[in-house]
């Protein structure tokens, strides 16, 4: 069964500017600007007044209805990204061989994982900053404006330390996301 009209609205906070041009959304804030293309979804995206965005979807089935909330969440994440930014904290877990992680230019290098000689290299995606935590041992912090790029970098680092050909219940070594979310205001 088709729903005649599904509609959601998003409030634009102070200090954030949103431009919508044929389903290409550009959000500009104090930390910079983010652009995202929603042309693959057939829906109405428009600004109503200066402080609201309205997302309308006419005559949609169940799967298309889910896209309304998804697009709103993406735009919300863009707004949080340009105002606060996103921070992912990752911890090293090892039982015997200490994992050695260094930043070489724009590449994260993981050495001595499970005592292996192989050096695992992960490129930092554009706009992602890498910091080694000073106060906590064996922790790195990834931060940036775009939640997709920050979380994808964290996922690539985690997947680089997958244990192969061993019992996963016993070999729990790796680099795992311990905390994630918006950067807390000082």
Short mmCIF file of C-alpha atoms in Angstrom, two decimals:
data_model
loop_
_atom_site.label_atom_id
_atom_site.label_comp_id
_atom_site.label_asym_id
_atom_site.label_seq_id
_atom_site.Cartn_x
_atom_site.Cartn_y
_atom_site.Cartn_z
CA UNK A 1 0.00 0.00 0.00
CA UNK A 2 1.26 3.46 -0.85
CA UNK A 3 1.28 6.35 1.59
CA UNK A 4 0.03 9.60 0.05
CA UNK A 5 2.52 11.93 1.76
CA UNK A 6 5.38 11.27 4.15
CA UNK A 7 6.93 14.43 5.53
CA UNK A 8 9.61 15.30 8.10
CA UNK A 9 11.22 18.60 8.99
CA UNK A 10 14.65 19.46 10.38
CA UNK A 11 15.46 22.58 12.36
CA UNK A 12 18.58 24.51 11.37
CA UNK A 13 20.46 25.76 14.47
CA UNK A 14 22.05 29.21 14.89
CA UNK A 15 25.30 29.77 13.02
CA UNK A 16 24.63 27.06 10.42
CA UNK A 17 23.84 27.82 6.78
CA UNK A 18 22.14 25.25 4.53
CA UNK A 19 21.92 25.49 0.75
CA UNK A 20 19.75 23.06 -1.21
CA UNK A 21 20.05 22.94 -4.98
CA UNK A 22 18.28 20.06 -6.78
CA UNK A 23 18.81 17.57 -3.90
CA UNK A 24 22.46 18.54 -3.38
CA UNK A 25 22.70 19.75 0.23
CA UNK A 26 25.55 22.00 1.36
CA UNK A 27 25.86 22.68 5.08
CA UNK A 28 28.26 25.41 6.26
CA UNK A 29 29.15 26.03 9.90
CA UNK A 30 31.97 27.22 12.17
CA UNK A 31 34.12 24.09 11.52
CA UNK A 32 33.80 24.17 7.73
CA UNK A 33 31.35 22.94 5.11
CA UNK A 34 30.03 19.54 3.97
CA UNK A 35 28.26 18.66 0.73
CA UNK A 36 26.12 15.59 0.07
CA UNK A 37 24.19 14.45 -2.98
CA UNK A 38 20.73 12.87 -2.52
CA UNK A 39 19.83 12.61 -6.22
CA UNK A 40 19.48 8.82 -6.02
CA UNK A 41 16.31 9.24 -3.92
CA UNK A 42 13.18 10.74 -5.49
CA UNK A 43 11.90 13.22 -2.92
CA UNK A 44 11.25 16.90 -2.33
CA UNK A 45 13.98 18.66 -0.34
CA UNK A 46 13.31 22.31 0.37
CA UNK A 47 13.93 25.07 2.88
CA UNK A 48 10.78 26.38 4.55
CA UNK A 49 11.63 29.77 6.00
CA UNK A 50 15.15 30.44 7.22
CA UNK A 51 15.32 27.84 9.99
CA UNK A 52 13.66 24.66 8.65
CA UNK A 53 14.24 22.01 5.99
CA UNK A 54 11.30 19.91 4.83
CA UNK A 55 11.63 16.45 3.30
CA UNK A 56 8.52 15.26 1.42
CA UNK A 57 7.89 11.94 -0.29
CA UNK A 58 4.68 11.42 -2.26
CA UNK A 59 3.02 8.06 -2.97
CA UNK A 60 5.77 5.89 -1.53
CA UNK A 61 5.83 2.23 -0.60
CA UNK A 62 7.36 0.91 2.61
CA UNK A 63 10.98 0.82 1.43
CA UNK A 64 10.86 4.33 0.01
CA UNK A 65 9.31 5.66 3.24
CA UNK A 66 12.40 4.55 5.18
CA UNK A 67 14.48 6.92 3.03
CA UNK A 68 12.76 10.00 4.51
CA UNK A 69 14.14 9.37 8.01
CA UNK A 70 17.52 8.30 6.57
CA UNK A 71 17.96 11.56 4.63
CA UNK A 72 16.95 13.57 7.72
CA UNK A 73 19.54 11.68 9.81
CA UNK A 74 22.25 12.33 7.21
CA UNK A 75 21.48 16.08 7.20
CA UNK A 76 21.43 16.10 11.04
CA UNK A 77 24.85 14.42 11.07
CA UNK A 78 26.16 17.05 8.63
CA UNK A 79 24.88 19.83 10.93
CA UNK A 80 26.54 18.22 13.99
CA UNK A 81 29.72 17.74 11.94
CA UNK A 82 30.09 21.41 10.99
CA UNK A 83 29.22 22.64 14.51
CA UNK A 84 30.88 20.10 16.86
CA UNK A 85 32.64 17.47 14.75
CA UNK A 86 32.90 13.73 15.37
CA UNK A 87 35.39 11.85 17.55
CA UNK A 88 36.14 8.11 17.51
CA UNK A 89 38.39 6.67 20.24
CA UNK A 90 40.10 3.34 19.56
CA UNK A 91 41.92 1.11 22.08
CA UNK A 92 44.63 -1.48 21.42
CA UNK A 93 43.88 -4.93 22.85
CA UNK A 94 46.73 -7.44 23.13
CA UNK A 95 47.65 -10.32 25.41
CA UNK A 96 51.35 -10.80 24.65
CA UNK A 97 52.80 -8.88 21.71
CA UNK A 98 52.31 -5.12 22.18
CA UNK A 99 50.77 -3.50 19.11
CA UNK A 100 52.84 -0.58 17.80
CA UNK A 101 50.88 2.11 15.91
CA UNK A 102 52.56 5.11 14.28
CA UNK A 103 51.55 7.88 11.89
CA UNK A 104 53.82 8.20 8.86
CA UNK A 105 52.74 11.21 6.78
CA UNK A 106 49.09 10.41 6.00
CA UNK A 107 49.34 6.68 6.67
CA UNK A 108 48.67 4.79 9.92
CA UNK A 109 51.16 1.94 10.29
CA UNK A 110 50.43 -1.04 12.57
CA UNK A 111 53.45 -3.14 13.58
CA UNK A 112 54.03 -6.24 15.73
CA UNK A 113 50.37 -7.36 15.63
CA UNK A 114 50.41 -10.91 17.07
CA UNK A 115 54.20 -10.75 16.63
CA UNK A 116 53.88 -10.71 12.84
CA UNK A 117 56.59 -9.02 10.77
CA UNK A 118 54.06 -7.62 8.30
CA UNK A 119 53.39 -3.87 8.51
CA UNK A 120 49.72 -3.02 8.05
CA UNK A 121 49.17 0.37 6.38
CA UNK A 122 45.88 2.33 6.39
CA UNK A 123 45.50 5.64 4.56
CA UNK A 124 43.75 8.39 6.54
CA UNK A 125 40.77 9.61 4.51
CA UNK A 126 40.69 13.35 3.68
CA UNK A 127 39.53 15.53 6.57
CA UNK A 128 40.32 12.93 9.28
CA UNK A 129 42.79 13.87 12.03
CA UNK A 130 44.80 11.25 13.94
CA UNK A 131 45.94 11.89 17.53
CA UNK A 132 47.68 9.53 19.94
CA UNK A 133 46.07 10.01 23.39
CA UNK A 134 48.52 11.46 25.90
CA UNK A 135 46.56 10.62 29.06
CA UNK A 136 45.43 7.06 28.18
CA UNK A 137 47.86 4.29 27.26
CA UNK A 138 47.25 2.39 23.99
CA UNK A 139 44.56 4.71 22.62
CA UNK A 140 44.21 6.70 19.41
CA UNK A 141 41.63 9.35 18.53
CA UNK A 142 40.20 9.99 15.07
CA UNK A 143 38.30 13.23 14.54
CA UNK A 144 36.76 15.16 11.67
CA UNK A 145 33.63 16.83 10.33
CA UNK A 146 32.26 14.08 8.09
CA UNK A 147 30.94 11.15 10.14
CA UNK A 148 31.18 8.82 7.11
CA UNK A 149 34.91 9.46 6.61
CA UNK A 150 35.80 9.29 10.32
CA UNK A 151 33.87 6.06 10.91
CA UNK A 152 35.18 4.50 7.69
CA UNK A 153 38.77 5.20 8.76
CA UNK A 154 38.05 3.64 12.17
CA UNK A 155 36.51 0.60 10.47
CA UNK A 156 39.52 0.18 8.16
CA UNK A 157 41.91 0.29 11.13
CA UNK A 158 39.80 -2.26 13.01
CA UNK A 159 39.53 -4.58 10.00
CA UNK A 160 43.28 -4.41 9.36
CA UNK A 161 43.77 -6.24 12.66
CA UNK A 162 41.41 -9.14 11.97
CA UNK A 163 42.81 -12.42 13.33
CA UNK A 164 42.95 -15.16 10.70
CA UNK A 165 43.36 -18.95 11.02
CA UNK A 166 43.20 -18.88 14.82
CA UNK A 167 40.51 -19.39 17.46
CA UNK A 168 38.76 -16.01 17.77
CA UNK A 169 37.57 -16.81 21.30
CA UNK A 170 41.18 -17.04 22.44
CA UNK A 171 42.94 -14.48 20.21
CA UNK A 172 41.10 -11.26 21.06
CA UNK A 173 43.95 -9.00 19.93
CA UNK A 174 43.11 -6.00 17.77
CA UNK A 175 42.30 -2.30 17.67
CA UNK A 176 38.67 -1.66 18.58
CA UNK A 177 36.40 1.40 18.76
CA UNK A 178 35.86 2.12 22.45
CA UNK A 179 33.94 5.39 22.22
CA UNK A 180 32.29 7.41 19.49
CA UNK A 181 30.14 10.49 19.12
CA UNK A 182 30.21 14.25 18.72
CA UNK A 183 33.21 16.13 20.09
CA UNK A 184 32.14 17.38 23.55
CA UNK A 185 32.18 21.19 23.88
CA UNK A 186 34.88 22.55 26.17
#
